Coordinates of C-alpha atoms and ligand atoms in Angstrom, one line a residue:
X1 CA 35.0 171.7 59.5
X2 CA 31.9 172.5 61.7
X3 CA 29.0 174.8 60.7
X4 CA 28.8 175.6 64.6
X5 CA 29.2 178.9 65.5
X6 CA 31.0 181.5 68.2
X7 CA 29.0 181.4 71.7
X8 CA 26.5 178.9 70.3
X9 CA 26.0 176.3 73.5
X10 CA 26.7 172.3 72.9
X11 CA 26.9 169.1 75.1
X12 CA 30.3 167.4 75.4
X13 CA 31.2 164.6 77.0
X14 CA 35.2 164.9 78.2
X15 CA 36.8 161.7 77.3
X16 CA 40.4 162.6 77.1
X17 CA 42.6 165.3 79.2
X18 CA 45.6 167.1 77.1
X19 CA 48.9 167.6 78.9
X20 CA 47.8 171.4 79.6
X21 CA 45.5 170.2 81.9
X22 CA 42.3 170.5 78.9
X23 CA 39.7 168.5 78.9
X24 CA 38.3 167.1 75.5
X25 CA 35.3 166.7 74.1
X26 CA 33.6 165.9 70.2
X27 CA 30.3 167.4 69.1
X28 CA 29.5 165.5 66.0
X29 CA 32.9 163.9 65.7
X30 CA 34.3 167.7 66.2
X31 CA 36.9 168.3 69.1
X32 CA 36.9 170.8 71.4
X33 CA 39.1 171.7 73.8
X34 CA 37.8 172.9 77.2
X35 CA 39.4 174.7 79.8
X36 CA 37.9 173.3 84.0
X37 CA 36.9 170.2 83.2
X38 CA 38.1 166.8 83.6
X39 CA 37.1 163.4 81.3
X40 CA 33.8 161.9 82.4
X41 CA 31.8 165.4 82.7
X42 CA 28.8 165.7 80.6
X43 CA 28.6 169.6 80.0
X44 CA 27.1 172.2 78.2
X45 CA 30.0 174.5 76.8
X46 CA 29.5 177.7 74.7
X47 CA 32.1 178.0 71.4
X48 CA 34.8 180.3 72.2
X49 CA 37.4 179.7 69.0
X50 CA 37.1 177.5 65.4
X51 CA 40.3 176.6 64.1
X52 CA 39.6 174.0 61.3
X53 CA 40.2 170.6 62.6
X54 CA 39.3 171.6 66.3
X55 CA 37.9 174.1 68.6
X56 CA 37.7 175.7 72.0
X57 CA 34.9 175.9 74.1
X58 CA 34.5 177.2 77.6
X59 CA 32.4 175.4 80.3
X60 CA 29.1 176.7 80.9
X61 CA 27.5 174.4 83.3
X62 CA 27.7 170.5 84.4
X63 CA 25.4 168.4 83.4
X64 CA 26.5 165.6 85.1
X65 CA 30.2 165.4 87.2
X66 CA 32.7 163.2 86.7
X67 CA 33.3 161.3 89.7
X68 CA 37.0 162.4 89.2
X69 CA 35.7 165.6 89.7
X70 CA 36.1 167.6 93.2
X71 CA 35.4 171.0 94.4
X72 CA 38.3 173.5 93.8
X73 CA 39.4 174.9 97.9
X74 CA 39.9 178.1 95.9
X75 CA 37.0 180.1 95.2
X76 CA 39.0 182.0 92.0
X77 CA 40.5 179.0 90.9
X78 CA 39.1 178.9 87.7
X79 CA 39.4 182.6 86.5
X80 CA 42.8 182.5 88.3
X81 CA 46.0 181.7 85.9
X82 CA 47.6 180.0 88.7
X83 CA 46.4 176.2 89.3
X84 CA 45.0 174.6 86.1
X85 CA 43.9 171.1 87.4
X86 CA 42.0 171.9 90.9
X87 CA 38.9 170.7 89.5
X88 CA 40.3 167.1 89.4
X89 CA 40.9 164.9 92.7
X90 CA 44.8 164.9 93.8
X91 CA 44.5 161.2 93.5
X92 CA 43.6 161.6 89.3
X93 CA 46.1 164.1 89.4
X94 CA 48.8 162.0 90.7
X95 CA 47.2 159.3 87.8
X96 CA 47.4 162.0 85.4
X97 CA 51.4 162.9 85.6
X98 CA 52.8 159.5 86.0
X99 CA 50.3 158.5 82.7
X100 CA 52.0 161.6 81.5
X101 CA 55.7 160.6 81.9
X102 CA 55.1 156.7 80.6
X103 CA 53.3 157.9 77.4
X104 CA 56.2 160.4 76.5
X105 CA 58.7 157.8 77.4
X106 CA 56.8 155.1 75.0
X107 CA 55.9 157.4 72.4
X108 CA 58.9 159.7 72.3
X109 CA 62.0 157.6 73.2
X110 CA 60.7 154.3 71.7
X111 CA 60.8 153.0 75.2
X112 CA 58.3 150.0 75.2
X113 CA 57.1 147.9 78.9
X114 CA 58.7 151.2 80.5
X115 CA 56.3 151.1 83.0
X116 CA 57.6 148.0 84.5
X117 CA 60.4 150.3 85.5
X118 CA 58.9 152.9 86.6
X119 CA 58.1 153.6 90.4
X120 CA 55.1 154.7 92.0
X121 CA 54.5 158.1 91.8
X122 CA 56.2 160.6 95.2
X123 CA 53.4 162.3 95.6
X124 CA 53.0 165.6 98.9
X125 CA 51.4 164.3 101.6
X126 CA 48.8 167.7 101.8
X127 CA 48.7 169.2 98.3
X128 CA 47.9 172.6 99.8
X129 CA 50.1 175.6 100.9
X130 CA 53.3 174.0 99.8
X131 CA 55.1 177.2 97.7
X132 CA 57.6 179.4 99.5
X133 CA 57.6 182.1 97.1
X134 CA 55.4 184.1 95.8
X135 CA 55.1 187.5 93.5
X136 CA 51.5 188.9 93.8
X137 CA 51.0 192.0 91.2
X138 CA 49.3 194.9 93.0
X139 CA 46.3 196.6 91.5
X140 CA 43.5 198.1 91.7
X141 CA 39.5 196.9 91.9
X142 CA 36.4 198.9 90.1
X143 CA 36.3 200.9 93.5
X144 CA 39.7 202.2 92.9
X145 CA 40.8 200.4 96.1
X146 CA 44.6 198.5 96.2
X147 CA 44.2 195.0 95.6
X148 CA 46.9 191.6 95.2
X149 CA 46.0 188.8 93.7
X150 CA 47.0 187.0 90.5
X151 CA 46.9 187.6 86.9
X152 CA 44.5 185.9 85.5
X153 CA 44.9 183.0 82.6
X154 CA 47.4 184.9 79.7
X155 CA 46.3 188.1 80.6
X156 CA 47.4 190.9 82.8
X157 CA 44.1 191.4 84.8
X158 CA 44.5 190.7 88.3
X159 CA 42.3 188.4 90.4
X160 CA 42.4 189.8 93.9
X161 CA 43.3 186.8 95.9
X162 CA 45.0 187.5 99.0
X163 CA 44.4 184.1 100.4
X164 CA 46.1 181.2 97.8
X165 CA 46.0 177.8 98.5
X166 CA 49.1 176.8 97.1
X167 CA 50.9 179.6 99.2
X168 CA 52.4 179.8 102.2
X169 CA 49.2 181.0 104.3
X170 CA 51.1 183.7 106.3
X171 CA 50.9 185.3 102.7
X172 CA 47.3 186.7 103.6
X173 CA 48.6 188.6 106.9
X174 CA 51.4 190.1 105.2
X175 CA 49.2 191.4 102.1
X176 CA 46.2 192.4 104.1
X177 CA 48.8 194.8 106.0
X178 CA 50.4 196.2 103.2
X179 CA 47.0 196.7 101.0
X180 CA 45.7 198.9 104.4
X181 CA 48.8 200.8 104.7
X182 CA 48.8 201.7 100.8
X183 CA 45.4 202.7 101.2
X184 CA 45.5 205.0 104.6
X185 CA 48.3 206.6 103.1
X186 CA 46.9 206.9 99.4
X187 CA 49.7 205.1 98.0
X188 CA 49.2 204.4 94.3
X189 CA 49.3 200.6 93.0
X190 CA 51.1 200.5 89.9
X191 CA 49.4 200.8 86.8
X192 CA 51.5 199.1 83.6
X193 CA 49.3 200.9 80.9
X194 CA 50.3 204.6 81.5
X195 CA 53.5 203.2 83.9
X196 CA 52.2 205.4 86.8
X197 CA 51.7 204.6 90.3
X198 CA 54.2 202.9 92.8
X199 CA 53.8 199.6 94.3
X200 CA 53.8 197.1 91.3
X201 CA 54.6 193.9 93.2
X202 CA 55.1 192.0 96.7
X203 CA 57.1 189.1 96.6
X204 CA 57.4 186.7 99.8
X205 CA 60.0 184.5 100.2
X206 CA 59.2 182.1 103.3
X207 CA 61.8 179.1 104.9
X208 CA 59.2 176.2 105.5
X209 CA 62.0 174.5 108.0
X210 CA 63.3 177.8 109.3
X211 CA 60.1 179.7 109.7
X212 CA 62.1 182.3 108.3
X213 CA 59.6 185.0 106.5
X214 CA 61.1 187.9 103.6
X215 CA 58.8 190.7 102.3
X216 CA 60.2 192.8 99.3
X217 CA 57.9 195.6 97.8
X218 CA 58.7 196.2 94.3
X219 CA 58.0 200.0 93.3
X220 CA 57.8 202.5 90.4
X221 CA 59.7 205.2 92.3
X222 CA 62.0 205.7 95.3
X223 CA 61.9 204.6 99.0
X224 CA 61.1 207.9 100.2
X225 CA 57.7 207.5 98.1
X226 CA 56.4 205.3 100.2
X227 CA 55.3 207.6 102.8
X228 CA 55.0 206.6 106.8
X229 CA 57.1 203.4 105.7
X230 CA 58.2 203.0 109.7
X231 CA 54.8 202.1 110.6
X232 CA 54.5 199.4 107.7
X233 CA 57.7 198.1 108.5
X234 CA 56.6 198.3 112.7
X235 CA 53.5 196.1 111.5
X236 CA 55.3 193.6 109.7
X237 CA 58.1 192.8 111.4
X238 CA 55.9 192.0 114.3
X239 CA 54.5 189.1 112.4
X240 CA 56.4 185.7 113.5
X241 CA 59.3 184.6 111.7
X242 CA 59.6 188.1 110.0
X243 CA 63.5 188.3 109.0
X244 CA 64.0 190.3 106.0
X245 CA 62.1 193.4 105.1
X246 CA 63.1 195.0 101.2
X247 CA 62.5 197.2 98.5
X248 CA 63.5 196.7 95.4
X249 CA 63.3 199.6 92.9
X250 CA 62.2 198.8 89.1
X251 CA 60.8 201.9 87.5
X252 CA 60.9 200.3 83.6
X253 CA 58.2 199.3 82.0
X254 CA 58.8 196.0 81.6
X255 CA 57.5 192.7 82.2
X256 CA 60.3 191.8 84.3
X257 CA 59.0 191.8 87.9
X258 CA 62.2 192.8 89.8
X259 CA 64.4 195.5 89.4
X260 CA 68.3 195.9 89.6
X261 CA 68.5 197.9 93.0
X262 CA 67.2 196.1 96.3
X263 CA 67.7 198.0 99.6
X264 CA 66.9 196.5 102.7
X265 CA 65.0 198.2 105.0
X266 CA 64.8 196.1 108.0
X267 CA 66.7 192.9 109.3
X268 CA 68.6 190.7 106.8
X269 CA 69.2 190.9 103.5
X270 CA 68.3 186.9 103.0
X271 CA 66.6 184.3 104.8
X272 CA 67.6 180.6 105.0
X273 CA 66.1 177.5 104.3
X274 CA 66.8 174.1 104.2
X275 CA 66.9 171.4 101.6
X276 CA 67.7 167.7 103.5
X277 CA 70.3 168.7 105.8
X278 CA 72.4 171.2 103.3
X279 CA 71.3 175.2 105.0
X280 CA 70.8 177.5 102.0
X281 CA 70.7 181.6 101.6
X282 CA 68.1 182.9 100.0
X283 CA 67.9 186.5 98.6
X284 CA 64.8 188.0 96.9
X285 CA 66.9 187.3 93.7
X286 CA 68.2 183.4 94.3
X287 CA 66.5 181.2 92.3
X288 CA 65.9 178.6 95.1
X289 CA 63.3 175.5 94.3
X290 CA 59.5 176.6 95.2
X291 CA 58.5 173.7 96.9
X292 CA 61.2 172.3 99.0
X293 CA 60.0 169.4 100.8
X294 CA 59.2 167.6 97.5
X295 CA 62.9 169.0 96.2
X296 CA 64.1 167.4 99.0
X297 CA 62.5 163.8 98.2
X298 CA 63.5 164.2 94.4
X299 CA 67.3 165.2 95.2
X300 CA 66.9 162.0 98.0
X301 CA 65.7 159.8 94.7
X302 CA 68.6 161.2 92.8
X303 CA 71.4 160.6 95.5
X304 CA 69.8 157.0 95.6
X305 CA 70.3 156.4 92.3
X306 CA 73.5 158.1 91.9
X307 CA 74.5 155.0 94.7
X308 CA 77.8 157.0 95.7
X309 CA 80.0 154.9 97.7
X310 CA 82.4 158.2 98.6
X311 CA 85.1 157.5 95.9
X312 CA 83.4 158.5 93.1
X313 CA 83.5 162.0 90.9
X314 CA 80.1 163.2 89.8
X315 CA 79.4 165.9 87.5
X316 CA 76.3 168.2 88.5
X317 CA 75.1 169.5 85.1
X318 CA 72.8 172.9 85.0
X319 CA 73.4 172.9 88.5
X320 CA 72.0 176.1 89.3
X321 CA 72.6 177.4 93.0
X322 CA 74.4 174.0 93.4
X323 CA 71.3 172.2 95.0
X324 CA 72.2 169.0 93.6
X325 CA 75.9 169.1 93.8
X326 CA 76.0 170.1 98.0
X327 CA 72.9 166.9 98.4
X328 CA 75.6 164.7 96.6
X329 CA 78.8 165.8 97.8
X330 CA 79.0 164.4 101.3
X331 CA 78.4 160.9 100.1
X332 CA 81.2 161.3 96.4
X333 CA 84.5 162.5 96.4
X334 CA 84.6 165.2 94.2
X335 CA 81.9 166.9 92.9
X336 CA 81.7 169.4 89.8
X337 CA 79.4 171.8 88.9
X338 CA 78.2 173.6 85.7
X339 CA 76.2 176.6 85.4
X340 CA 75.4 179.4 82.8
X341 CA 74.3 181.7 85.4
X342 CA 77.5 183.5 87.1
X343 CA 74.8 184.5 90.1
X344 CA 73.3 181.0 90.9
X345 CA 77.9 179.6 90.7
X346 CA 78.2 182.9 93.3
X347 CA 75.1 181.5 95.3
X348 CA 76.3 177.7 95.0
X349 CA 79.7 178.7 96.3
X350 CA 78.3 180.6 99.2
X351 CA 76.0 177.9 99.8
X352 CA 79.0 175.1 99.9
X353 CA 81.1 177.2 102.3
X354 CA 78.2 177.7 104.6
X355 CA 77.6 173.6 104.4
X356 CA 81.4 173.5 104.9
X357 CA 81.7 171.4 101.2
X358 CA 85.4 171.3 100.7
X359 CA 84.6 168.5 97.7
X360 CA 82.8 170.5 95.6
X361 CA 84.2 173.0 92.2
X362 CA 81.9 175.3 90.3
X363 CA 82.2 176.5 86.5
X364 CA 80.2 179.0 84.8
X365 CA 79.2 178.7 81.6
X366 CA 77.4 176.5 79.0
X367 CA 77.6 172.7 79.6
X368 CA 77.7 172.0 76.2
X369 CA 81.2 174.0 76.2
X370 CA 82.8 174.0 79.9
X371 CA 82.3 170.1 80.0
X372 CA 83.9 169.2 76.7
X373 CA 86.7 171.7 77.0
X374 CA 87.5 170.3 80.6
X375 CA 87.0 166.4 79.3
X376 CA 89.3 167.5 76.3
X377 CA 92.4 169.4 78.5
X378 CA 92.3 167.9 81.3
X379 CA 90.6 164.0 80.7
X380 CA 88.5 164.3 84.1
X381 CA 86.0 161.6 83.7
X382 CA 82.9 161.1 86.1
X383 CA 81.8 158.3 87.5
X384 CA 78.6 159.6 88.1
X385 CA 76.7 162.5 86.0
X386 CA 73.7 164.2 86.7
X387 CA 72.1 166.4 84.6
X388 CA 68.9 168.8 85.3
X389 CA 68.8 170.7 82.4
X390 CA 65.9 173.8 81.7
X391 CA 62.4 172.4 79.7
X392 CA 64.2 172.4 75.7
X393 CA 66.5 169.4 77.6
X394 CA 70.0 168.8 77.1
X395 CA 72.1 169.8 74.1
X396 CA 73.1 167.1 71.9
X397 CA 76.8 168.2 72.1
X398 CA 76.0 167.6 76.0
X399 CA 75.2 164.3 75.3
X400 CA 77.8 163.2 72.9
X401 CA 80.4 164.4 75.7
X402 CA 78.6 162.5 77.9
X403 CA 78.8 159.2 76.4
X404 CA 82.2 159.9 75.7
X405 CA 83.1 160.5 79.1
X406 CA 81.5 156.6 79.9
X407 CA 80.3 157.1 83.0
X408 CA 78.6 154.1 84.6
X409 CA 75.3 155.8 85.9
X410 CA 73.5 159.1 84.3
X411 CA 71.1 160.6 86.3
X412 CA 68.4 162.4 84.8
X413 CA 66.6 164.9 86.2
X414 CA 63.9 166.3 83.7
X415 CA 61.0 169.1 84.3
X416 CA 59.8 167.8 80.9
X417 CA 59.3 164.5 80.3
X418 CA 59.5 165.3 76.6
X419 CA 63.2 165.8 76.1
X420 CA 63.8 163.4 78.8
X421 CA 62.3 160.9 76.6
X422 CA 64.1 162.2 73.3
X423 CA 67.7 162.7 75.3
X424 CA 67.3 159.2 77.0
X425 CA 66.8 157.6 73.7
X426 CA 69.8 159.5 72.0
X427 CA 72.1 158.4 75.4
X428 CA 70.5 154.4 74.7
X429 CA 71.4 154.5 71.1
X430 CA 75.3 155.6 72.4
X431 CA 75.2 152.5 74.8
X432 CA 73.4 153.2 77.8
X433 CA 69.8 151.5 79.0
X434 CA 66.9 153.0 81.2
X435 CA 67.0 151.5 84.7
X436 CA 64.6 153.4 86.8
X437 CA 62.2 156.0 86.6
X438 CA 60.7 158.0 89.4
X439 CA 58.0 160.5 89.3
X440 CA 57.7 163.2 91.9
X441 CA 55.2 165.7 92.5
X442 CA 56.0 168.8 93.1
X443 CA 53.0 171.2 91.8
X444 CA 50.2 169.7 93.0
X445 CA 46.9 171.4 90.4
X446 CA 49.3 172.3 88.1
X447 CA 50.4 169.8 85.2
X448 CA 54.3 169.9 85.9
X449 CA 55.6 166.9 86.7
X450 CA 59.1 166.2 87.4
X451 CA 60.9 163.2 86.7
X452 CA 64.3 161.5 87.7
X453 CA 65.4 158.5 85.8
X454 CA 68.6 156.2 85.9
X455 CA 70.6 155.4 83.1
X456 CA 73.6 152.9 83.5
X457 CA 76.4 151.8 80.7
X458 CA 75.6 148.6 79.6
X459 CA 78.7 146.6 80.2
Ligands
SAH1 N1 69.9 171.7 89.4 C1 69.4 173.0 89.9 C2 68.7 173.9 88.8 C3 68.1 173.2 87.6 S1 67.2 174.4 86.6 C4 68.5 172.8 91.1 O1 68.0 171.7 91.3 O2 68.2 173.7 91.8 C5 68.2 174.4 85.2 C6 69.4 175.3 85.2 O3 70.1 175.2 84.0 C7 69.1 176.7 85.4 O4 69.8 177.2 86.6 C8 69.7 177.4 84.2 O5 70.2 178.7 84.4 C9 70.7 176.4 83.7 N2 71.1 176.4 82.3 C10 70.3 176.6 81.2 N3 71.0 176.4 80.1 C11 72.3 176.0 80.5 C12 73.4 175.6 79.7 N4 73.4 175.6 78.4 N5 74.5 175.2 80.4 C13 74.5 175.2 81.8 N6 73.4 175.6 82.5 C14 72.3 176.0 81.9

């Protein structure tokens, strides 16, 4: 307990970061969590929250920097609920993650000296503009006037931001033209109290190797709503790159930013990318991975450890649009995929006809079922088995199958390195042993990390 109380002001020296990206600091032996600062700051923080072992605090001024500590490029970074880490230098960030992964590894999974196996981190060469998609909620300011931006930290205000520096910077164009047509022709933004207005969202989807640009406006209402639309769509389809211009109609209220019904209004319904050498299609509802040049080096890490020869027969678990499965197939023999969602397996098997895979087989449904039922009839075992499974990790029955299945390398692919750690310890205690681990960034000022590890049957 602590007598202090709400907004009262106290220095804190951060000596410890959390893995949400907090820093900490004790008044009096008293912790406080503090949101924009990084270990080494002195500060002066004002109480925000008492729980009774801890509290919150949020940073009023610096005392005296950490030399950790850099400038954020963004000017909204910190009321923004984007970025979390800006405030720290990329280098400390890149410090941070791979601290990250070894401690869950050791603590969770029991995995001692692990950093001995563990590679340096794969870091971006520029930690800036790297995202290809973004969905910027459209609001209004205290003048009334139509802004985009972000929402800010677990709230639903936005922070006008047309200009993020984690986006792809053609993002700014494209906004700044849509904000001035909604305003010259007194189109409402969407308000999600009283469920009026139109324009709730814009979502960009841009090809980093193609150049290929896609702009879908996401309204409360019809197409005819938005009125002298030709000389919107005359504006943005003069930008370069412009391929695909959309509308997509959600007129619930709702959280969920897209609708059923997408029309498109100009050019193609989809824009391509690429990932290594495999072409993908991209529609404003594929999932598709945000950053793809540091995709591409994590699936390049995952093929390496997979070391196909061309004979083998891999199993690509949670395999989503079939990113992993199409990277791998030209270098197994057959490859399988599994996926709950029946749109990514329609997406993956577009996306392997386009590649011309003729090696590759998709199944929808849940790993934990398709993969023991097709081990069980038909006693298709893998030689290979990757598995890049949502946050919550794999499920045990998943693993069990696994083991059963004996196949001499598991790649693990893990957004968490959490359950990684847990899952790799359950697949050590059923006879396998951590080989690698590589840590690759792909969200630079944010704290995900992603992780690919190889397991191999000990003989
Ligand atoms: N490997 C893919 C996607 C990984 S994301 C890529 O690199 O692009 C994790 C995927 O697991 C998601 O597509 C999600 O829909 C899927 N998923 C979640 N639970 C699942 C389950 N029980 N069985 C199969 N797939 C599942």
């Amino acid at each position: 307990m602590t007598d202090l109380k709400k907004n009262q002001e106290i220095i804190l020296e951060i000596e410890d970061f959390t893995k949400e990206g907090e820093g900490l600091g004790k008044y009096q032996g008293f912790p406080f969590f503090v949101k924009d600062t990084v270990i080494g700051d002195r500060i002066v923080a004002a109480v925000t929250g008492l729980k009774k072992n801890y509290g919150y605090a949020r940073l009023v001024s610096i005392l005296e920097p950490s030399p950790d500590r850099v400038e954020p490029l963004c000017p909204v970074a910190r009321q923004c609920g984007g970025c979390r880490i800006q405030q720290l230098s990329y280098e400390k960030q890149k410090e941070f993650k791979w601290n990250l992964v070894a401690g869950c590894l050791k603590r969770i999974g029991g995995f001692e000296n692990i950093e001995k196996k563990m590679e340096p981190i794969l870091a971006m060469e520029s930690p800036w503009h790297y995202r290809n998609k973004a969905q910027f909620p459209i609001g209004r300011d205290r003048e009334g006037r139509p802004v985009a931006g972000f929402y800010a930290g677990r709230t639903h205000s936005i922070i006008p931001n047309t200009n993020c520096m984690i986006q792809a910077e053609v993002n700014a164009g494209i906004l700044d033209s849509i904000l001035a047509y909604m305003e010259k022709n007194r189109i409402e933004p969407y308000d999600e109290k009283g469920g009026k207005g139109l324009v709730r969202h814009v979502l960009t989807r841009v090809g980093f190797v193609t150049g290929q640009i896609m702009v879908c406006l996401i309204i409360n209402g019809r197409e005819k709503d938005l009125k002298n639309l030709p000389a919107l769509v005359d504006e943005l389809s003069a930008i370069e790159g412009m391929t695909s211009i959309m509308v997509n109609i959600n007129r619930e209220k709702t959280n969920r930013i897209l609708g059923e019904e997408c029309r498109t209004i100009w050019g193609k319904d989809y824009i391509e990318d690429y990932i290594g050498e495999i072409r993908y299609q991209i529609g404003p509802k594929s999932f598709f991975q945000v950053n793809p040049a540091q995709t591409g080096v994590l699936y390049a890490k995952a093929l390496e450890y997979a070391g196909l020869t061309g004979k083998e027969t891999v199993w690509d678990m949670y395999c989503g649009i079939g990113t992993i499965s199409l990277f791998l197939a030209r270098s197994a023999g057959k490859v399988y995929g599994v996926e709950i969602v029946k749109e990514a397996i329609d997406d993956a098997r577009i996306n392997a006809a386009i590649n011309g895979c003729q090696n590759v087989e998709f199944f929808v449904g849940k790993a934990e079922e398709v993969v023991p039922a097709h081990h069980k009839e038909t006693g298709i075992s893998a030689d290979v088995v990757v598995v890049d499974p949502p946050r919550k990790g794999c499920d045990p029955v998943l693993l069990e199958t696994i083991a059963d299945m004996g196949p001499d390398k598991i790649v693990y692919v893990s957004c968490d390195p959490a359950t990684l750690a847990r899952d790799a310890r359950i697949l050590c205690d059923k006879g396998y042993e951590v080989i690698k681990v590589a840590v690759v960034d792909q969200f630079a000022h944010s704290t995900h990390v992603e992780v690919v590890s190889l397991l191999s049957r000990v003989k």
